[in-house]
mmCIF file of C-alpha atoms in Angstrom:
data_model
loop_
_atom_site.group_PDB
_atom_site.id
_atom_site.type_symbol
_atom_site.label_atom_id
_atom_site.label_comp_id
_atom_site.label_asym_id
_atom_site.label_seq_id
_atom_site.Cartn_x
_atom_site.Cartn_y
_atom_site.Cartn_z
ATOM 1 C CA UNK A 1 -126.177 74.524 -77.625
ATOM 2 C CA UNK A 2 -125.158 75.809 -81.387
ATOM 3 C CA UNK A 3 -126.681 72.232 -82.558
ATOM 4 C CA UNK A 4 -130.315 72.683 -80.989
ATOM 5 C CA UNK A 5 -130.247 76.180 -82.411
ATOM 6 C CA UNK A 6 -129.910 74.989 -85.807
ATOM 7 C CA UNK A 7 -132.403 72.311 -84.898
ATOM 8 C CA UNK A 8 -134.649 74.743 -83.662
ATOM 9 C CA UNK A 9 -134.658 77.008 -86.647
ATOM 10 C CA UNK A 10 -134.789 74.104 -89.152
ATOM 11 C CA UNK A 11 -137.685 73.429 -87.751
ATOM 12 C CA UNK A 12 -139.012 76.688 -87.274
ATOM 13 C CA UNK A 13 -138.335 77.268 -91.237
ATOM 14 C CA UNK A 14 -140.124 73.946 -92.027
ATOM 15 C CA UNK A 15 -143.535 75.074 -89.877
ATOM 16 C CA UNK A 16 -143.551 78.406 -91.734
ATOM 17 C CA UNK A 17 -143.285 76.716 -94.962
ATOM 18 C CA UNK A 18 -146.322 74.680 -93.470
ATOM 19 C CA UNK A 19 -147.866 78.015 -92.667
ATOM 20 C CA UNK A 20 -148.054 79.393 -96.106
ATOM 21 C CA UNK A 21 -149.054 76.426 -97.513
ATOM 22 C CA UNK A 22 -151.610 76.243 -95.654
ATOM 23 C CA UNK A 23 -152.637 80.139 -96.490
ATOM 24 C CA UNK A 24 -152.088 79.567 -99.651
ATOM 25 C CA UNK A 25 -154.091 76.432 -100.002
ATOM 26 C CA UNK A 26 -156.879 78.546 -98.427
ATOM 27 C CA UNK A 27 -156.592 81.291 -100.633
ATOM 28 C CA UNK A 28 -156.745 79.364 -103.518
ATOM 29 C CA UNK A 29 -159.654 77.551 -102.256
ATOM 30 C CA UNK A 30 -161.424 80.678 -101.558
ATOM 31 C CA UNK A 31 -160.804 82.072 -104.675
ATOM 32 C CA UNK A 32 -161.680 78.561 -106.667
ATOM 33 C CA UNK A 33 -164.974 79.009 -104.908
ATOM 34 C CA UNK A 34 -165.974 82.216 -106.136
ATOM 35 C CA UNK A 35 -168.879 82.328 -108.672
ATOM 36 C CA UNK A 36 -167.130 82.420 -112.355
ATOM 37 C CA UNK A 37 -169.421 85.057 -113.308
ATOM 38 C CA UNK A 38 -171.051 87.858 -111.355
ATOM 39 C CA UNK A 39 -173.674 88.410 -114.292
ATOM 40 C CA UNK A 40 -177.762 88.308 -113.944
ATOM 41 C CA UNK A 41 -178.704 85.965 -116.373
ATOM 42 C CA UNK A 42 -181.058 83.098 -115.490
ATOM 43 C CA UNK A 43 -179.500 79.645 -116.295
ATOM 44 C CA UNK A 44 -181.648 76.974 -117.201
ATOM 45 C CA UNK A 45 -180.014 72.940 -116.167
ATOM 46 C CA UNK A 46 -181.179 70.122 -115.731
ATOM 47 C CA UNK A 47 -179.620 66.950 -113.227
ATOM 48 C CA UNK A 48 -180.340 63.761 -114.833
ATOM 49 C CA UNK A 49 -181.623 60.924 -112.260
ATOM 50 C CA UNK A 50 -178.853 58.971 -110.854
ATOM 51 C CA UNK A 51 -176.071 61.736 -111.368
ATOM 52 C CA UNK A 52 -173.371 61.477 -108.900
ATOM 53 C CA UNK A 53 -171.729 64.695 -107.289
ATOM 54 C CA UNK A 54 -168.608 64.067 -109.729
ATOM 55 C CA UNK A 55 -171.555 64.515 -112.799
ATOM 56 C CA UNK A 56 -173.129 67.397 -111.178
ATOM 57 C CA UNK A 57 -169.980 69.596 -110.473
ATOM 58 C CA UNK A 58 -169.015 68.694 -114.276
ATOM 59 C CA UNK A 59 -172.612 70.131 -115.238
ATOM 60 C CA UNK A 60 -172.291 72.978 -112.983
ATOM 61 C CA UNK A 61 -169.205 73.983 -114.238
ATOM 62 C CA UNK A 62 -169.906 73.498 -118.021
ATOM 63 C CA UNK A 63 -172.877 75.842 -117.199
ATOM 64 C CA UNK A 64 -170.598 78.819 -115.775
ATOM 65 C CA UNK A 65 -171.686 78.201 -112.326
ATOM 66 C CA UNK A 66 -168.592 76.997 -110.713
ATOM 67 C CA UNK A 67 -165.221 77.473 -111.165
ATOM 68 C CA UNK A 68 -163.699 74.033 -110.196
ATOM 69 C CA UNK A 69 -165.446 70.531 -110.354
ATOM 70 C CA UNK A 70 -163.028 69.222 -108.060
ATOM 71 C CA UNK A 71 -162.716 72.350 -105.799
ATOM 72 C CA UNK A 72 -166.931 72.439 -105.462
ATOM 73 C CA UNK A 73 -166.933 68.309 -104.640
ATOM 74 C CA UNK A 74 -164.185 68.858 -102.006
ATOM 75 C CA UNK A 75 -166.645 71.954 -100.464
ATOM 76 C CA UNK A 76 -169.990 69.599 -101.338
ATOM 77 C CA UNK A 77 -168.122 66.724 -98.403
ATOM 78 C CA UNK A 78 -167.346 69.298 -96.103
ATOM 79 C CA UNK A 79 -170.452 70.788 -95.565
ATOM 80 C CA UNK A 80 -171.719 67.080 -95.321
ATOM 81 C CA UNK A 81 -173.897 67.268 -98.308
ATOM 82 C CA UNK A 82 -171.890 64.709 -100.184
ATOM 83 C CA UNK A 83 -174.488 61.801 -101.912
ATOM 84 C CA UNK A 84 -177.579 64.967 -101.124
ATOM 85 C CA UNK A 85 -177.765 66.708 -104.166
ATOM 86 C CA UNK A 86 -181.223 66.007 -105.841
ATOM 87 C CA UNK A 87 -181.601 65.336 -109.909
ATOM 88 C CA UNK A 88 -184.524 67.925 -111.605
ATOM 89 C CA UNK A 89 -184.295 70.637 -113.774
ATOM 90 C CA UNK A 90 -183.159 74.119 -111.967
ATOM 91 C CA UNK A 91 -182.949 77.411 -112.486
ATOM 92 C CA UNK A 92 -179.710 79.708 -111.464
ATOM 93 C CA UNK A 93 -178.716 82.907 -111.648
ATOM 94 C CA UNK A 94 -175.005 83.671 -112.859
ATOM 95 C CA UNK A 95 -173.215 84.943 -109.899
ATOM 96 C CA UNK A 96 -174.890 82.385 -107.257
ATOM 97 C CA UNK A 97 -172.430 81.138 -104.410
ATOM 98 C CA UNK A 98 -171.584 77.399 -103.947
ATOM 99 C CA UNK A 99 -173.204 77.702 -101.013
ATOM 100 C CA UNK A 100 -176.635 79.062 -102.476
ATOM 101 C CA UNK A 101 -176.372 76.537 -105.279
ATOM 102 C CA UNK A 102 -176.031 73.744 -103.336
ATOM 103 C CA UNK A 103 -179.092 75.010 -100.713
ATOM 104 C CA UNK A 104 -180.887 74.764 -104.022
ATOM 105 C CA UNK A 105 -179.484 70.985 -105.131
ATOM 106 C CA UNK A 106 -180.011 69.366 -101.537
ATOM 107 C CA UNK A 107 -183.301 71.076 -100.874
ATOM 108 C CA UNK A 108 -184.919 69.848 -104.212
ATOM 109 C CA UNK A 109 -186.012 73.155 -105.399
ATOM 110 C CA UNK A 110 -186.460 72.328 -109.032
ATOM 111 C CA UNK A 111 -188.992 74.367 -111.135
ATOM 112 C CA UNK A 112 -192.098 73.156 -112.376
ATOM 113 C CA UNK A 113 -192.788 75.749 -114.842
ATOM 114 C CA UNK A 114 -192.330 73.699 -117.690
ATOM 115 C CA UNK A 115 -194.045 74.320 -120.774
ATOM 116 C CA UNK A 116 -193.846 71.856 -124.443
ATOM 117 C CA UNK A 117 -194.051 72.474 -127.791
ATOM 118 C CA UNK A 118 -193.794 70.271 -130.730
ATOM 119 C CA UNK A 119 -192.150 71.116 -133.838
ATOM 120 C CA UNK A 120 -193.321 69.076 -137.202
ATOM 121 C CA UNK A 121 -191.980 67.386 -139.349
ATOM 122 C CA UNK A 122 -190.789 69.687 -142.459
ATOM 123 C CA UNK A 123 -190.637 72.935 -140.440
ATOM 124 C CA UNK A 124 -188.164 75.372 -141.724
ATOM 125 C CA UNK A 125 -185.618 77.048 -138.978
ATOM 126 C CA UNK A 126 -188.175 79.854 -139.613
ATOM 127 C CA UNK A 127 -191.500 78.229 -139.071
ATOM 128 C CA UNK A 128 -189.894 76.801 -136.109
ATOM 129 C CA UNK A 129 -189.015 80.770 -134.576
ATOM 130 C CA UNK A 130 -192.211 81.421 -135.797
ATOM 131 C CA UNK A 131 -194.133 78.914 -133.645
ATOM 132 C CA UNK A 132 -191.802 79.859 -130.476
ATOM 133 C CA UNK A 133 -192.508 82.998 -130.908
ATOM 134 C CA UNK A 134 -196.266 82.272 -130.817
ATOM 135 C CA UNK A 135 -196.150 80.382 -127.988
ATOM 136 C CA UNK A 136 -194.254 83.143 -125.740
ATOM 137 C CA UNK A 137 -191.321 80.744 -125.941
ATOM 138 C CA UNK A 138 -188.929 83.111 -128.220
ATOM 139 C CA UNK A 139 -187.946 85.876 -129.862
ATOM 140 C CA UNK A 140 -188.231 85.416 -133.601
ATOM 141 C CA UNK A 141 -185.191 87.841 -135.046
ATOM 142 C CA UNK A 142 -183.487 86.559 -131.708
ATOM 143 C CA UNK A 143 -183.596 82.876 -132.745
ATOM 144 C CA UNK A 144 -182.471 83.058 -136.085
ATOM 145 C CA UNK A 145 -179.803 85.021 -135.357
ATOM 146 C CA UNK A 146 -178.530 83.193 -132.902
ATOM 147 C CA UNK A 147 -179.338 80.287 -135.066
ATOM 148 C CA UNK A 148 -177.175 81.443 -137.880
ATOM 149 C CA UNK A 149 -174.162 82.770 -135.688
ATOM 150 C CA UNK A 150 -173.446 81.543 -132.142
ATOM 151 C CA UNK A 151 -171.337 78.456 -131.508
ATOM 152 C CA UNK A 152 -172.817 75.402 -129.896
ATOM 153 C CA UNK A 153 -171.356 72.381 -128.204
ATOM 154 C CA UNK A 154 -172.461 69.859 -130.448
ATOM 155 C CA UNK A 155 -169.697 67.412 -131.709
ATOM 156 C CA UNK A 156 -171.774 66.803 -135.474
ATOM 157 C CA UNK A 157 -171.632 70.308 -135.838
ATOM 158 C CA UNK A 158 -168.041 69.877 -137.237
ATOM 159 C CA UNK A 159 -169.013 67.970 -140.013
ATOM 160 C CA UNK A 160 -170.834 70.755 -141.856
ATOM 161 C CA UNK A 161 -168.586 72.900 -143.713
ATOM 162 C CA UNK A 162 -169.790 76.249 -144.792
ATOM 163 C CA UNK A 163 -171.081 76.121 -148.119
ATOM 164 C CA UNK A 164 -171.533 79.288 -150.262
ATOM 165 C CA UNK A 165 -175.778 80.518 -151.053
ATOM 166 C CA UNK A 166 -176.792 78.313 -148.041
ATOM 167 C CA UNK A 167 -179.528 80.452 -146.071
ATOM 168 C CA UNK A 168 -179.774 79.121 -142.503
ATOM 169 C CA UNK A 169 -176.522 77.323 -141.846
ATOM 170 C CA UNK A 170 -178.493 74.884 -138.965
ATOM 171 C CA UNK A 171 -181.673 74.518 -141.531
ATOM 172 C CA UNK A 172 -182.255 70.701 -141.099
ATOM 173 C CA UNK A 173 -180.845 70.091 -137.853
ATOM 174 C CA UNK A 174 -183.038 70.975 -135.416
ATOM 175 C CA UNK A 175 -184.765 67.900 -135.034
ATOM 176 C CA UNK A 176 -188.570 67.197 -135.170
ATOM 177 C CA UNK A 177 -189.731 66.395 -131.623
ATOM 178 C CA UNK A 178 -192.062 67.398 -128.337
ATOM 179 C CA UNK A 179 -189.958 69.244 -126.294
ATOM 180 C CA UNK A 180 -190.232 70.214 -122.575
ATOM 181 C CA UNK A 181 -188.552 73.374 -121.256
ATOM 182 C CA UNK A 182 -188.394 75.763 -118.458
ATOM 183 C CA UNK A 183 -190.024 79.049 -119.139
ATOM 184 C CA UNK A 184 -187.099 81.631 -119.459
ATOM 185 C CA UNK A 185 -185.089 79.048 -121.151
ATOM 186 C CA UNK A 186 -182.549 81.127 -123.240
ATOM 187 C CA UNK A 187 -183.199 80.721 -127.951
ATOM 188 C CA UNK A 188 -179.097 79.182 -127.421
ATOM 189 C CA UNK A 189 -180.190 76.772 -124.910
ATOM 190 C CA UNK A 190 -183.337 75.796 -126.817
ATOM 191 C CA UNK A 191 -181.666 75.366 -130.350
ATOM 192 C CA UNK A 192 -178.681 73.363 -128.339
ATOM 193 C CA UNK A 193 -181.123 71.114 -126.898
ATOM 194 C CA UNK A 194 -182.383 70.071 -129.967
ATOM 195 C CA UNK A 195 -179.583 69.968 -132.131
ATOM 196 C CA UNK A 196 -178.160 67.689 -129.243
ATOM 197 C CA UNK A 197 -181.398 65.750 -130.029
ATOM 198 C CA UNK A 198 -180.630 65.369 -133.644
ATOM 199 C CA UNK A 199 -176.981 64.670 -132.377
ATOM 200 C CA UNK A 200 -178.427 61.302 -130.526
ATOM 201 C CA UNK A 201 -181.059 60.393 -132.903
ATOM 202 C CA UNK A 202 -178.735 59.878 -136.102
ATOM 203 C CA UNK A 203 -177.142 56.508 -134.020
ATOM 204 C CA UNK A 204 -173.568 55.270 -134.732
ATOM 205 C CA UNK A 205 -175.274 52.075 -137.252
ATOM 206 C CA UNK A 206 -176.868 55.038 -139.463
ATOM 207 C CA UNK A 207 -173.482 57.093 -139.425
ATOM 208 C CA UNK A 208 -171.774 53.799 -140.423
ATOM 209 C CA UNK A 209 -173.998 53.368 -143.267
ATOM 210 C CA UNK A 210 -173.669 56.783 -144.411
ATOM 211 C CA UNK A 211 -170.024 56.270 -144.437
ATOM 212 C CA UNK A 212 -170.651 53.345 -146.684
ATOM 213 C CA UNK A 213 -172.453 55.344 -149.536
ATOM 214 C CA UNK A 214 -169.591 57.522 -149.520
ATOM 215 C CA UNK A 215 -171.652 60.349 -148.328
ATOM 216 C CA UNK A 216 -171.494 62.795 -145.696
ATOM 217 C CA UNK A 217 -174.078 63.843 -143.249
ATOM 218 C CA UNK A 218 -174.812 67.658 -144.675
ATOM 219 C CA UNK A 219 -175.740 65.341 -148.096
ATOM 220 C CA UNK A 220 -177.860 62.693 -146.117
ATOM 221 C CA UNK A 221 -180.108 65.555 -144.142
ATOM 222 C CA UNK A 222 -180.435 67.362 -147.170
ATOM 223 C CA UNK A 223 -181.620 64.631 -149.271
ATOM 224 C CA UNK A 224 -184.289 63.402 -146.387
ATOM 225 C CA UNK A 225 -185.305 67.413 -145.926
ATOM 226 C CA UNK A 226 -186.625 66.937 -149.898
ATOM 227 C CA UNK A 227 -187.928 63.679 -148.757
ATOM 228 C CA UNK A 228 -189.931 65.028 -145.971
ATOM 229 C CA UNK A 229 -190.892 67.897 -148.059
ATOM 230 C CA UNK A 230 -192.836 65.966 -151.492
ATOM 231 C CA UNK A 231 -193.524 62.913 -149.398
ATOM 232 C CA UNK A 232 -196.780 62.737 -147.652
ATOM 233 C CA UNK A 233 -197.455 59.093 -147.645
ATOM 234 C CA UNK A 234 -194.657 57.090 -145.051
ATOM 235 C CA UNK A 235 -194.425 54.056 -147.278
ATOM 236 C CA UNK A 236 -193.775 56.226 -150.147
ATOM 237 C CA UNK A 237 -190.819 58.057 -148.413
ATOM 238 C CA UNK A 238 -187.769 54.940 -149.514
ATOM 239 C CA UNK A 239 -189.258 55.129 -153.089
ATOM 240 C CA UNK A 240 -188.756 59.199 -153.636
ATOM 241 C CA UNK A 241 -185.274 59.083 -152.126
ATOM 242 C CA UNK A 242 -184.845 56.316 -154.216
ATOM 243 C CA UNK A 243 -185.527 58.567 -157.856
ATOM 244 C CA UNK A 244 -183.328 61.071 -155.913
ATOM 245 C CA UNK A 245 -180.636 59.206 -156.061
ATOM 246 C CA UNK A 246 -181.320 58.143 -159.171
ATOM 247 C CA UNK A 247 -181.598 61.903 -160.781
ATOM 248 C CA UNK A 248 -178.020 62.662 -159.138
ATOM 249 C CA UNK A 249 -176.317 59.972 -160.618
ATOM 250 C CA UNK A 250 -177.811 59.243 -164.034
ATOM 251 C CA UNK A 251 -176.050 59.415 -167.280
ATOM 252 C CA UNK A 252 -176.611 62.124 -168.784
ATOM 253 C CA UNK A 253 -176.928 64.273 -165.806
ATOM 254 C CA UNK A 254 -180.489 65.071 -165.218
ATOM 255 C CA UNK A 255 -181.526 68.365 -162.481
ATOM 256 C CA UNK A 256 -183.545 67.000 -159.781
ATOM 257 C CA UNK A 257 -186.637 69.696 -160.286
ATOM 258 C CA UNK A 258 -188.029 69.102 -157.017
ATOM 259 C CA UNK A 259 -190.881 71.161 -156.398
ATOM 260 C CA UNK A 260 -190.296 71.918 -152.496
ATOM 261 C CA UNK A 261 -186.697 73.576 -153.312
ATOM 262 C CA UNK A 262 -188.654 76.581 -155.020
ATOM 263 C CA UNK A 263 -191.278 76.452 -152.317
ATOM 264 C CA UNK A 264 -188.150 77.086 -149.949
ATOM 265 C CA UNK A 265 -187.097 80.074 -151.287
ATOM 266 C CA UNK A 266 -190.842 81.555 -152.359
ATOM 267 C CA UNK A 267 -192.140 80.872 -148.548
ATOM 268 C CA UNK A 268 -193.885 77.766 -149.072
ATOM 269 C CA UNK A 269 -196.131 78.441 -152.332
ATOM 270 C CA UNK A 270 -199.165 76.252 -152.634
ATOM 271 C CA UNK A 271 -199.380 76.093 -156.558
ATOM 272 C CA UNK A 272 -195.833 76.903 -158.510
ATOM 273 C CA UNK A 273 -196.556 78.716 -161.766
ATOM 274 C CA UNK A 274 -193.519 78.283 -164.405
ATOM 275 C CA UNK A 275 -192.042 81.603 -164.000
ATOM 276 C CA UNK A 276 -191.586 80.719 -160.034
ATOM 277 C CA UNK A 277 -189.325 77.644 -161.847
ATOM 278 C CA UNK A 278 -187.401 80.503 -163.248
ATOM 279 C CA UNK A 279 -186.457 82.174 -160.033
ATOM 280 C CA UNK A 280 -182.527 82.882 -159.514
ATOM 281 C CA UNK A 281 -181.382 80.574 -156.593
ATOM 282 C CA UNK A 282 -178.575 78.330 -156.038
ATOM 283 C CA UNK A 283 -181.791 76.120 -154.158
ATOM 284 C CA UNK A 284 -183.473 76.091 -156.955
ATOM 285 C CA UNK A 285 -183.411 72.434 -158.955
ATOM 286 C CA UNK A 286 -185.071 73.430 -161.577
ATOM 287 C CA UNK A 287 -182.389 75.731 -163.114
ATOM 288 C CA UNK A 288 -178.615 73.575 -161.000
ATOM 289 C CA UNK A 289 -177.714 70.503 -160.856
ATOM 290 C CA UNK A 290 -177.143 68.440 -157.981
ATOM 291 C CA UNK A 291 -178.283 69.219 -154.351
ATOM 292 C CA UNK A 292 -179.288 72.179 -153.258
ATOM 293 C CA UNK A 293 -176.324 74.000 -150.706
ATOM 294 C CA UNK A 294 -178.319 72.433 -147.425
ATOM 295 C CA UNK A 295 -181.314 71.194 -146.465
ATOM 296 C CA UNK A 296 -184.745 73.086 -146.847
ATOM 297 C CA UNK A 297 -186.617 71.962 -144.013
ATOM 298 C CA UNK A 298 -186.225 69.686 -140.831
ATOM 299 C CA UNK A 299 -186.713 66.015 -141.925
ATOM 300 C CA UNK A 300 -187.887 63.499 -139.133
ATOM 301 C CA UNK A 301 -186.643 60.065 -138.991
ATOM 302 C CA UNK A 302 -188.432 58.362 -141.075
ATOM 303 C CA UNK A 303 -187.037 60.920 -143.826
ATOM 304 C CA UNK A 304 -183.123 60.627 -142.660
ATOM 305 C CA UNK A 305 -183.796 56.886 -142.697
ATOM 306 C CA UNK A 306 -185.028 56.885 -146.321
ATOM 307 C CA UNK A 307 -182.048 58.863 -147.632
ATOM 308 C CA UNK A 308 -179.717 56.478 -145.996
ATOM 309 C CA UNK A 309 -181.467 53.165 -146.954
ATOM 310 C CA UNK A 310 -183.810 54.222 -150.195
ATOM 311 C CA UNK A 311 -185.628 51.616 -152.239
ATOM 312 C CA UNK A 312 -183.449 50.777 -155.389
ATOM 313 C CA UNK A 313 -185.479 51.013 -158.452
ATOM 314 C CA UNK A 314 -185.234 52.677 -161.716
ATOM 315 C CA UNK A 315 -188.073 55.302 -161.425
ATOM 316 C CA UNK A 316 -186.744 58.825 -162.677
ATOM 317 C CA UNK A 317 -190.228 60.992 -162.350
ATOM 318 C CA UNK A 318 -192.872 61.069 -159.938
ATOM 319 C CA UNK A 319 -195.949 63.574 -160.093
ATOM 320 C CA UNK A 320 -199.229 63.379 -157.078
ATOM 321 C CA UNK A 321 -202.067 61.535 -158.194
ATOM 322 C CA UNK A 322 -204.439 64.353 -156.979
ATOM 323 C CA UNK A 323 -207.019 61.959 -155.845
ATOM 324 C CA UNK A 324 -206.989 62.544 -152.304
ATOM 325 C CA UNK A 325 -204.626 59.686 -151.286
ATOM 326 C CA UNK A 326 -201.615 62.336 -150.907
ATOM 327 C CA UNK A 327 -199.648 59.551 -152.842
ATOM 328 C CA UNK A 328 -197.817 60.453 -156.036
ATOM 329 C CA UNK A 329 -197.747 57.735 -159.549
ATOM 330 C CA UNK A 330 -194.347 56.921 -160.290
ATOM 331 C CA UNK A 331 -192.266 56.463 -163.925
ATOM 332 C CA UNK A 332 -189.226 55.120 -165.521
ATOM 333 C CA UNK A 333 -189.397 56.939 -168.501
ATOM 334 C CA UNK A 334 -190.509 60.603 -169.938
ATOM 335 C CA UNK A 335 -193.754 59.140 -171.746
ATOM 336 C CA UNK A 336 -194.779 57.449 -169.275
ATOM 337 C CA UNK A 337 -194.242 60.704 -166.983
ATOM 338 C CA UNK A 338 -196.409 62.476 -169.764
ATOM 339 C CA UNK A 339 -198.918 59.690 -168.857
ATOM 340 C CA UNK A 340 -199.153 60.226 -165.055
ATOM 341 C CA UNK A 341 -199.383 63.595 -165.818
ATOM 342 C CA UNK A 342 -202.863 63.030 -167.637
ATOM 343 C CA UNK A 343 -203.760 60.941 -164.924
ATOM 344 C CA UNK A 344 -203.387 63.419 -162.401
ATOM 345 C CA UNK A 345 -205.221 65.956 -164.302
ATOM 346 C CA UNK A 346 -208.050 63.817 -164.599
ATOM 347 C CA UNK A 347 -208.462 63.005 -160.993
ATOM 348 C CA UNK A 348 -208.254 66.837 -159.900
ATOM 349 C CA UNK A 349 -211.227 67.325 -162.410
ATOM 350 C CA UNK A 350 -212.915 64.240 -160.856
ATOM 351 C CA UNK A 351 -212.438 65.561 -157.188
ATOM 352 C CA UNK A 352 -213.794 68.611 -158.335
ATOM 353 C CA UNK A 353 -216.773 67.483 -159.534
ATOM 354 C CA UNK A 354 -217.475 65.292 -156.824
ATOM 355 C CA UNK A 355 -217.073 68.693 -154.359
#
């Protein structure tokens, strides 16, 4: 009789164990499903086609939705919505339930307020707040400051140290593009989406080859953002990176003077007059050697191309033929520079009087 009470309250012990497993299992559940955030703030995402629910909950969770990716697949079988959830691009609000996100994924219910906008080639980080900010899209103060202080998940990001004098410490990397966003999509979200964009576009062959000059990305951009900025015929591009690099590492040192690095700090200025060559700026080439301390514009990829692969010749001067052709003359030496020069001046005056 002694034995089967022992037996009986060994395994009375044992199913209470079970028991608080169990509630605590529950209760850890339950709390694993609670919304991470109980803020307002509209979330903009986007489910690529062909995303699985082990993709999603990842994305969910990365976007502050969810707590737990594996805790939200587990609920996504048990309500028998497992292989439901429908790729788009949504919109959430912080604080949403699993079970009022995942109404939204299984219904469909992605937006269709899109809206694009296309950002040139050679737009500063300011012209490209500006043109948000015309188009509705953003605030300008708001997206440079974010710009110039939040964090953002981009791996390439670690790469660029903080220089001294440099203005806009993402100037260069927001890449040139047509973009398509939600309306109400956050200045972070838009400057991570195309910094991501510049993140995929500079490919693992043109890293490699920048490791193989010996240079590092921040050097590359800002090289192909003076490109972008004096070149306005394509075929042209490979030859100016080419006297570039042929400025930086001739013997004796010679300063780059390129026009568009005093443009950069004036605003853009048309016509340069020799006291805006005198201005006090660490951008300015006419007055320190080497680079500038970043980029001055966003250079497309034709531009980041020609600073990684230039043309190789011995040209040390260019000046624009002012004929109309947007193409510049090219020289090897400082007399023939002074020659071009001439040559320039005299097709202005023959545009003129053609006009």
């Amino acid at each position: 009789m002694y034995r089967i009470l022992i037996i009986r309250k060994k395994w009375l012990m044992i199913a209470i164990f079970l028991l608080l497993l169990l509630l605590g299992g529950i209760l850890y559940i339950k709390s694993e499903l609670q919304p991470p955030d109980t803020g307002n703030r509209t979330i903009i995402l986007e489910i690529p086609k062909g995303s699985t629910t082990y993709t999603i909950s990842h994305i969910l969770r990365d976007k502050g939705l969810i707590k737990n990716a594996a805790v939200f697949r587990w609920w996504v079988y048990m309500r028998g919505d497992y292989g439901k959830l429908q790729a788009g691009m949504y919109e959430m609000k912080q604080g949403m339930s699993v079970d009022g996100i995942l109404d939204i994924l299984t219904k469909g219910e992605a937006k269709d307020n899109t809206v694009r906008f296309t950002v040139p080639e050679g737009f500063t980080l300011e012209q490209i707040a500006d043109l948000l900010a015309k188009k509705g899209l953003a605030n300008k103060e708001t997206f440079i400051r974010v710009a110039d202080s939040d964090s953002f998940d981009v791996p390439f990001l670690k790469e660029i140290p903080k220089t001294a004098g440099v203005k806009h410490r993402l100037e260069g990397y927001l890449f040139p593009d047509t973009y398509e966003i939600y309306k109400g999509t956050s200045e972070h979200e838009i400057i991570e989406l195309m910094l991501k964009n510049f993140d995929t576009r500079l490919t693992p062959e043109m890293r490699a080859e920048i490791g193989k000059r010996g240079m590092t990305i921040p050097q590359v951009v800002t090289v192909a953002s003076l490109v972008e900025r004096e070149a306005r015929v394509p075929k042209e591009r490979p030859v100016i990176a080419g006297v570039i690099y042929n400025r930086l590492h001739s013997q004796p040192p010679m300063m780059l003077q390129v026009d568009a690095t005093v443009q950069y700090v004036l605003g853009h200025k048309d016509e340069l007059s020799l006291q805006d060559l005198q201005i006090d700026s660490p951008y300015n080439t006419y007055k320190h050697f080497g680079l500038p301390p970043g980029p001055i514009a966003s250079p497309g990829l034709d531009s980041l191309r020609a600073a990684i692969e230039p043309d190789h010749n011995d040209y040390l001067f260019y000046v624009t033929k002012k004929d109309g052709s947007g193409e510049h003359y090219f020289a090897k030496t400082y007399d023939e520079q002074l020659q071009n020069e001439k040559r320039s001046e005299q097709n202005e005056q023959n545009v003129s009087a053609r006009k």
